[in-house]
PDB file of C-alpha atoms in Angstrom:
ATOM      1  CA  MET A1111     -32.157  19.101   0.389  1.00  0.00           C
ATOM      2  CA  ALA A1112     -29.690  18.301   2.995  1.00  0.00           C
ATOM      3  CA  ARG A1113     -29.311  14.768   1.585  1.00  0.00           C
ATOM      4  CA  LYS A1114     -29.017  15.971  -1.907  1.00  0.00           C
ATOM      5  CA  THR A1115     -26.376  18.438  -0.781  1.00  0.00           C
ATOM      6  CA  LYS A1116     -24.296  15.639   0.965  1.00  0.00           C
ATOM      7  CA  GLU A1117     -24.681  13.316  -2.065  1.00  0.00           C
ATOM      8  CA  ASP A1118     -23.527  16.400  -4.149  1.00  0.00           C
ATOM      9  CA  ALA A1119     -20.418  16.651  -1.906  1.00  0.00           C
ATOM     10  CA  GLU A1120     -19.826  13.077  -2.031  1.00  0.00           C
ATOM     11  CA  HIS A1121     -19.697  12.938  -5.888  1.00  0.00           C
ATOM     12  CA  THR A1122     -17.524  15.983  -6.045  1.00  0.00           C
ATOM     13  CA  TYR A1123     -15.302  14.449  -3.832  1.00  0.00           C
ATOM     14  CA  SER A1124     -15.228  11.164  -5.458  1.00  0.00           C
ATOM     15  CA  ALA A1125     -14.711  13.031  -8.957  1.00  0.00           C
ATOM     16  CA  LEU A1126     -11.793  15.108  -7.907  1.00  0.00           C
ATOM     17  CA  LEU A1127      -9.970  11.914  -6.475  1.00  0.00           C
ATOM     18  CA  GLU A1128     -10.517  10.167  -9.992  1.00  0.00           C
ATOM     19  CA  ALA A1129      -9.315  13.188 -11.557  1.00  0.00           C
ATOM     20  CA  ALA A1130      -6.325  13.607  -9.263  1.00  0.00           C
ATOM     21  CA  GLU A1131      -5.565   9.935  -9.703  1.00  0.00           C
ATOM     22  CA  GLN A1132      -5.572  10.113 -13.633  1.00  0.00           C
ATOM     23  CA  MET A1133      -3.217  13.349 -13.582  1.00  0.00           C
ATOM     24  CA  PHE A1134      -0.830  12.247 -11.054  1.00  0.00           C
ATOM     25  CA  PHE A1135      -0.410   8.873 -13.295  1.00  0.00           C
ATOM     26  CA  ASP A1136      -0.189  10.615 -16.585  1.00  0.00           C
ATOM     27  CA  LYS A1137       1.899  13.530 -15.587  1.00  0.00           C
ATOM     28  CA  GLY A1138       3.655  12.702 -12.284  1.00  0.00           C
ATOM     29  CA  VAL A1139       2.742  14.438  -8.962  1.00  0.00           C
ATOM     30  CA  ALA A1140       5.319  17.312  -9.304  1.00  0.00           C
ATOM     31  CA  HIS A1141       4.092  18.257 -12.805  1.00  0.00           C
ATOM     32  CA  THR A1142       0.380  18.110 -12.008  1.00  0.00           C
ATOM     33  CA  THR A1143      -1.206  21.452 -10.804  1.00  0.00           C
ATOM     34  CA  LEU A1144      -4.669  21.844  -9.017  1.00  0.00           C
ATOM     35  CA  ALA A1145      -5.617  23.499 -12.208  1.00  0.00           C
ATOM     36  CA  ASP A1146      -4.907  20.444 -14.032  1.00  0.00           C
ATOM     37  CA  ILE A1147      -7.099  18.320 -11.787  1.00  0.00           C
ATOM     38  CA  ALA A1148      -9.900  20.883 -11.603  1.00  0.00           C
ATOM     39  CA  SER A1149     -10.137  20.749 -15.223  1.00  0.00           C
ATOM     40  CA  ALA A1150      -9.963  17.237 -15.509  1.00  0.00           C
ATOM     41  CA  ALA A1151     -12.947  16.910 -13.208  1.00  0.00           C
ATOM     42  CA  GLY A1152     -14.876  19.624 -14.866  1.00  0.00           C
ATOM     43  CA  MET A1153     -14.724  21.757 -11.723  1.00  0.00           C
ATOM     44  CA  THR A1154     -13.211  24.824 -10.358  1.00  0.00           C
ATOM     45  CA  ARG A1155     -10.248  25.207  -8.172  1.00  0.00           C
ATOM     46  CA  GLY A1156     -12.659  26.341  -5.485  1.00  0.00           C
ATOM     47  CA  ALA A1157     -14.146  22.879  -5.547  1.00  0.00           C
ATOM     48  CA  ILE A1158     -10.833  21.308  -4.424  1.00  0.00           C
ATOM     49  CA  TYR A1159     -10.298  23.617  -1.817  1.00  0.00           C
ATOM     50  CA  TRP A1160     -13.461  22.850  -0.286  1.00  0.00           C
ATOM     51  CA  HIS A1161     -12.529  19.447   0.143  1.00  0.00           C
ATOM     52  CA  PHE A1162      -9.069  19.352   0.129  1.00  0.00           C
ATOM     53  CA  LYS A1163      -6.356  21.649   1.710  1.00  0.00           C
ATOM     54  CA  ASP A1164      -3.786  21.282  -0.996  1.00  0.00           C
ATOM     55  CA  LYS A1165      -2.133  18.783  -3.281  1.00  0.00           C
ATOM     56  CA  GLY A1166      -0.753  16.821  -0.712  1.00  0.00           C
ATOM     57  CA  ALA A1167      -3.951  16.318   0.918  1.00  0.00           C
ATOM     58  CA  LEU A1168      -5.444  14.966  -2.265  1.00  0.00           C
ATOM     59  CA  LEU A1169      -2.487  12.593  -2.577  1.00  0.00           C
ATOM     60  CA  GLN A1170      -2.996  11.175   0.672  1.00  0.00           C
ATOM     61  CA  ALA A1171      -6.739  10.838   0.368  1.00  0.00           C
ATOM     62  CA  LEU A1172      -5.811   8.533  -2.663  1.00  0.00           C
ATOM     63  CA  PHE A1173      -3.399   6.515  -0.860  1.00  0.00           C
ATOM     64  CA  ALA A1174      -5.739   6.093   2.020  1.00  0.00           C
ATOM     65  CA  GLN A1175      -8.225   4.496  -0.333  1.00  0.00           C
ATOM     66  CA  ALA A1176      -5.830   2.375  -2.178  1.00  0.00           C
ATOM     67  CA  THR A1177      -4.305   0.814   1.054  1.00  0.00           C
ATOM     68  CA  LEU A1178      -7.413   0.483   2.897  1.00  0.00           C
ATOM     69  CA  PRO A1179      -8.182  -3.111   1.853  1.00  0.00           C
ATOM     70  CA  MET A1180      -4.554  -4.306   2.585  1.00  0.00           C
ATOM     71  CA  GLU A1181      -4.810  -2.896   5.965  1.00  0.00           C
ATOM     72  CA  ASN A1182      -8.191  -4.295   6.812  1.00  0.00           C
ATOM     73  CA  MET A1183      -6.638  -7.827   5.497  1.00  0.00           C
ATOM     74  CA  LEU A1184      -3.492  -7.385   7.545  1.00  0.00           C
ATOM     75  CA  ALA A1185      -5.557  -6.709  10.596  1.00  0.00           C
ATOM     76  CA  GLU A1186      -7.818  -9.602   9.943  1.00  0.00           C
ATOM     77  CA  ALA A1187      -4.808 -12.063   9.474  1.00  0.00           C
ATOM     78  CA  THR A1188      -3.080 -10.710  12.557  1.00  0.00           C
ATOM     79  CA  ALA A1189      -5.973 -11.715  14.531  1.00  0.00           C
ATOM     80  CA  TYR A1190      -6.057 -15.187  13.684  1.00  0.00           C
ATOM     81  CA  THR A1191      -2.435 -16.221  14.013  1.00  0.00           C
ATOM     82  CA  ALA A1192      -2.942 -18.381  17.137  1.00  0.00           C
ATOM     83  CA  THR A1193      -2.876 -21.596  15.009  1.00  0.00           C
ATOM     84  CA  ASP A1194      -0.652 -21.039  12.169  1.00  0.00           C
ATOM     85  CA  PRO A1195       1.337 -17.798  12.514  1.00  0.00           C
ATOM     86  CA  LEU A1196       3.527 -18.497   9.330  1.00  0.00           C
ATOM     87  CA  GLY A1197       0.701 -19.773   7.302  1.00  0.00           C
ATOM     88  CA  ALA A1198      -1.331 -16.304   8.310  1.00  0.00           C
ATOM     89  CA  LEU A1199       1.939 -14.435   7.158  1.00  0.00           C
ATOM     90  CA  ARG A1200       2.016 -16.394   3.834  1.00  0.00           C
ATOM     91  CA  ASN A1201      -1.887 -15.396   3.393  1.00  0.00           C
ATOM     92  CA  ILE A1202      -0.974 -11.812   3.978  1.00  0.00           C
ATOM     93  CA  CYS A1203       1.563 -11.786   1.370  1.00  0.00           C
ATOM     94  CA  VAL A1204      -0.145 -13.634  -1.344  1.00  0.00           C
ATOM     95  CA  GLN A1205      -3.373 -11.713  -0.761  1.00  0.00           C
ATOM     96  CA  ALA A1206      -1.573  -8.305  -1.004  1.00  0.00           C
ATOM     97  CA  LEU A1207       0.043  -9.345  -4.348  1.00  0.00           C
ATOM     98  CA  THR A1208      -3.112 -10.921  -5.961  1.00  0.00           C
ATOM     99  CA  THR A1209      -5.034  -7.839  -4.712  1.00  0.00           C
ATOM    100  CA  LEU A1210      -2.887  -5.562  -6.570  1.00  0.00           C
ATOM    101  CA  ALA A1211      -2.719  -7.735  -9.594  1.00  0.00           C
ATOM    102  CA  GLY A1212      -6.727  -7.687  -9.757  1.00  0.00           C
ATOM    103  CA  SER A1213      -7.223  -4.081  -9.086  1.00  0.00           C
ATOM    104  CA  PRO A1214      -6.373  -1.268 -12.034  1.00  0.00           C
ATOM    105  CA  ARG A1215      -6.856   1.436  -9.611  1.00  0.00           C
ATOM    106  CA  GLN A1216      -4.321  -0.059  -6.870  1.00  0.00           C
ATOM    107  CA  GLN A1217      -2.144  -0.342  -9.833  1.00  0.00           C
ATOM    108  CA  ARG A1218      -2.379   3.316 -10.713  1.00  0.00           C
ATOM    109  CA  VAL A1219      -2.268   4.492  -7.222  1.00  0.00           C
ATOM    110  CA  PHE A1220       0.851   2.301  -6.209  1.00  0.00           C
ATOM    111  CA  ASN A1221       2.581   3.428  -9.326  1.00  0.00           C
ATOM    112  CA  ILE A1222       2.322   6.982  -8.310  1.00  0.00           C
ATOM    113  CA  LEU A1223       3.373   6.247  -4.976  1.00  0.00           C
ATOM    114  CA  PHE A1224       6.469   4.217  -6.187  1.00  0.00           C
ATOM    115  CA  HIS A1225       7.377   5.664  -9.388  1.00  0.00           C
ATOM    116  CA  LYS A1226       5.651   9.306 -10.100  1.00  0.00           C
ATOM    117  CA  CYS A1227       5.901  10.919  -6.382  1.00  0.00           C
ATOM    118  CA  GLU A1228       8.919  13.086  -5.702  1.00  0.00           C
ATOM    119  CA  ASN A1229       9.786  13.652  -1.956  1.00  0.00           C
ATOM    120  CA  VAL A1230       9.721  17.475  -2.109  1.00  0.00           C
ATOM    121  CA  GLY A1231       7.276  20.203  -0.923  1.00  0.00           C
ATOM    122  CA  GLU A1232       4.001  19.510   0.289  1.00  0.00           C
ATOM    123  CA  VAL A1233       4.264  15.759  -0.740  1.00  0.00           C
ATOM    124  CA  ALA A1234       7.180  15.110   1.653  1.00  0.00           C
ATOM    125  CA  ASN A1235       4.506  15.076   4.604  1.00  0.00           C
ATOM    126  CA  VAL A1236       2.407  12.625   2.785  1.00  0.00           C
ATOM    127  CA  LEU A1237       5.366  10.500   2.210  1.00  0.00           C
ATOM    128  CA  GLN A1238       6.426  10.616   5.761  1.00  0.00           C
ATOM    129  CA  HIS A1239       2.863   9.297   6.583  1.00  0.00           C
ATOM    130  CA  GLU A1240       3.147   6.634   4.214  1.00  0.00           C
ATOM    131  CA  ILE A1241       6.542   5.530   6.169  1.00  0.00           C
ATOM    132  CA  ALA A1242       4.549   5.692   9.512  1.00  0.00           C
ATOM    133  CA  CYS A1243       2.035   3.300   7.947  1.00  0.00           C
ATOM    134  CA  ARG A1244       5.133   1.151   6.714  1.00  0.00           C
ATOM    135  CA  ASP A1245       6.280   0.822  10.299  1.00  0.00           C
ATOM    136  CA  GLU A1246       2.883  -0.026  11.441  1.00  0.00           C
ATOM    137  CA  CYS A1247       2.627  -2.713   9.171  1.00  0.00           C
ATOM    138  CA  GLN A1248       6.121  -4.022   9.981  1.00  0.00           C
ATOM    139  CA  ALA A1249       5.264  -4.221  13.602  1.00  0.00           C
ATOM    140  CA  LYS A1250       2.036  -6.276  12.712  1.00  0.00           C
ATOM    141  CA  PHE A1251       4.691  -8.693  10.922  1.00  0.00           C
ATOM    142  CA  GLU A1252       6.727  -8.581  13.942  1.00  0.00           C
ATOM    143  CA  THR A1253       3.963  -9.731  16.140  1.00  0.00           C
ATOM    144  CA  ILE A1254       3.198 -12.813  13.769  1.00  0.00           C
ATOM    145  CA  LEU A1255       6.982 -13.732  13.807  1.00  0.00           C
ATOM    146  CA  LEU A1256       7.030 -13.512  17.569  1.00  0.00           C
ATOM    147  CA  GLU A1257       4.003 -16.002  17.743  1.00  0.00           C
ATOM    148  CA  ALA A1258       5.628 -18.204  15.242  1.00  0.00           C
ATOM    149  CA  ILE A1259       8.701 -18.438  17.710  1.00  0.00           C
ATOM    150  CA  ALA A1260       6.348 -19.119  20.493  1.00  0.00           C
ATOM    151  CA  GLN A1261       4.603 -22.010  18.690  1.00  0.00           C
ATOM    152  CA  GLY A1262       8.001 -23.585  17.598  1.00  0.00           C
ATOM    153  CA  GLN A1263       7.491 -22.717  14.098  1.00  0.00           C
ATOM    154  CA  LEU A1264      11.042 -20.645  14.078  1.00  0.00           C
ATOM    155  CA  PRO A1265      13.681 -21.241  16.434  1.00  0.00           C
ATOM    156  CA  ALA A1266      14.179 -18.971  19.392  1.00  0.00           C
ATOM    157  CA  ASP A1267      17.074 -17.125  18.159  1.00  0.00           C
ATOM    158  CA  THR A1268      15.569 -16.059  15.114  1.00  0.00           C
ATOM    159  CA  ASP A1269      16.333 -12.398  14.188  1.00  0.00           C
ATOM    160  CA  VAL A1270      12.800 -11.029  14.122  1.00  0.00           C
ATOM    161  CA  PHE A1271      13.891  -7.606  12.586  1.00  0.00           C
ATOM    162  CA  LEU A1272      15.782  -8.984   9.909  1.00  0.00           C
ATOM    163  CA  SER A1273      12.974 -11.478   9.210  1.00  0.00           C
ATOM    164  CA  ARG A1274      10.299  -8.911   9.116  1.00  0.00           C
ATOM    165  CA  GLN A1275      12.310  -6.740   7.058  1.00  0.00           C
ATOM    166  CA  ALA A1276      12.769  -9.546   4.334  1.00  0.00           C
ATOM    167  CA  VAL A1277       9.073 -10.316   4.198  1.00  0.00           C
ATOM    168  CA  HIS A1278       8.128  -6.479   3.750  1.00  0.00           C
ATOM    169  CA  ASN A1279      10.972  -5.916   1.191  1.00  0.00           C
ATOM    170  CA  PHE A1280      10.125  -9.088  -0.745  1.00  0.00           C
ATOM    171  CA  THR A1281       6.217  -8.018  -0.839  1.00  0.00           C
ATOM    172  CA  VAL A1282       6.859  -4.328  -1.644  1.00  0.00           C
ATOM    173  CA  GLY A1283       9.824  -4.783  -3.874  1.00  0.00           C
ATOM    174  CA  THR A1284       7.615  -7.286  -5.853  1.00  0.00           C
ATOM    175  CA  MET A1285       4.841  -4.846  -6.332  1.00  0.00           C
ATOM    176  CA  ARG A1286       7.356  -2.224  -7.256  1.00  0.00           C
ATOM    177  CA  GLU A1287       9.183  -4.070  -9.956  1.00  0.00           C
ATOM    178  CA  TRP A1288       5.983  -5.749 -11.325  1.00  0.00           C
ATOM    179  CA  LEU A1289       4.402  -2.486 -11.689  1.00  0.00           C
ATOM    180  CA  LEU A1290       7.219  -1.361 -13.953  1.00  0.00           C
ATOM    181  CA  GLU A1291       6.325  -4.140 -16.453  1.00  0.00           C
ATOM    182  CA  PRO A1292       3.130  -5.742 -15.500  1.00  0.00           C
ATOM    183  CA  GLN A1293       2.745  -7.577 -18.637  1.00  0.00           C
ATOM    184  CA  SER A1294       6.201  -9.538 -18.034  1.00  0.00           C
ATOM    185  CA  TYR A1295       4.519 -12.123 -15.956  1.00  0.00           C
ATOM    186  CA  PRO A1296       0.974 -12.872 -14.327  1.00  0.00           C
ATOM    187  CA  LEU A1297       1.543 -11.778 -10.777  1.00  0.00           C
ATOM    188  CA  ALA A1298      -1.838 -13.240  -9.544  1.00  0.00           C
ATOM    189  CA  SER A1299      -0.931 -16.545 -10.472  1.00  0.00           C
ATOM    190  CA  ALA A1300       2.666 -16.511  -9.675  1.00  0.00           C
ATOM    191  CA  ALA A1301       2.143 -15.031  -6.223  1.00  0.00           C
ATOM    192  CA  PRO A1302       1.516 -18.186  -4.182  1.00  0.00           C
ATOM    193  CA  ALA A1303       4.681 -20.034  -5.533  1.00  0.00           C
ATOM    194  CA  MET A1304       6.714 -16.792  -4.877  1.00  0.00           C
ATOM    195  CA  VAL A1305       5.383 -16.260  -1.510  1.00  0.00           C
ATOM    196  CA  ASP A1306       5.919 -20.160  -0.513  1.00  0.00           C
ATOM    197  CA  MET A1307       9.542 -19.921  -1.556  1.00  0.00           C
ATOM    198  CA  LEU A1308       9.775 -16.818   1.026  1.00  0.00           C
ATOM    199  CA  ILE A1309       8.172 -18.750   3.728  1.00  0.00           C
ATOM    200  CA  ALA A1310      10.029 -22.099   3.143  1.00  0.00           C
ATOM    201  CA  GLY A1311      13.289 -20.141   3.391  1.00  0.00           C
ATOM    202  CA  LEU A1312      12.191 -18.553   6.518  1.00  0.00           C
ATOM    203  CA  ARG A1313      11.143 -21.952   7.940  1.00  0.00           C
ATOM    204  CA  THR A1314      14.563 -23.798   7.126  1.00  0.00           C
ATOM    205  CA  CYS A1315      17.192 -20.945   7.224  1.00  0.00           C
ATOM    206  CA  PRO A1316      15.731 -17.819   9.084  1.00  0.00           C
ATOM    207  CA  PRO A1317      18.246 -15.261  10.010  1.00  0.00           C
ATOM    208  CA  ARG A1318      19.670 -15.719  13.593  1.00  0.00           C
ATOM    209  CA  VAL A1319      20.473 -13.223  16.313  1.00  0.00           C
ATOM    210  CA  PRO A1320      24.311 -13.565  16.853  1.00  0.00           C
ATOM    211  CA  PRO A1321      25.177 -15.462  20.024  1.00  0.00           C
ATOM    212  CA  GLY A1322      26.323 -13.138  22.900  1.00  0.00           C
TER     213      GLY A1322
END
């Protein structure tokens, strides 16, 4: 009975997340109510409150599911920067873009994050959490760039802050823009060439720290 109860709880949790994902995508976060989500899942609002404190908690759980593969990939790549840091950085960016291109669920959730999520009310705390995750990601980029300097792939006076900003802005900006019109070009096949251009520019003409 306990196992059945646990399975039922997991099924309810998943069903609520799927319903929330669809409602947030269709109506936007601000215009979606808990009643909308409960109705879409064929459940009561009480089922939502059993698993989630509020709409913000639902949203955060959605983001956590969608970003976990990228977080794992980033952690794995960061651990293997000893031989070719810039190559590892390239692989992170390519995989991030191709993973998005191949995952309809990630596309919906990132669309919610980028285009359907107003920074107000209970959602504001969720977005602050996403900013913290962004900062953690950039810190890992910085680790890779510093290793690239240490190995002579980049000059000693490379501006690491601007370099990591450029890599992050390119990757996230490409995601954001492509999701507005995904039929405009095949992101999965285009990603390697686009990232190669970025890394080539970083190798040959990185931003420099001003002298003095």
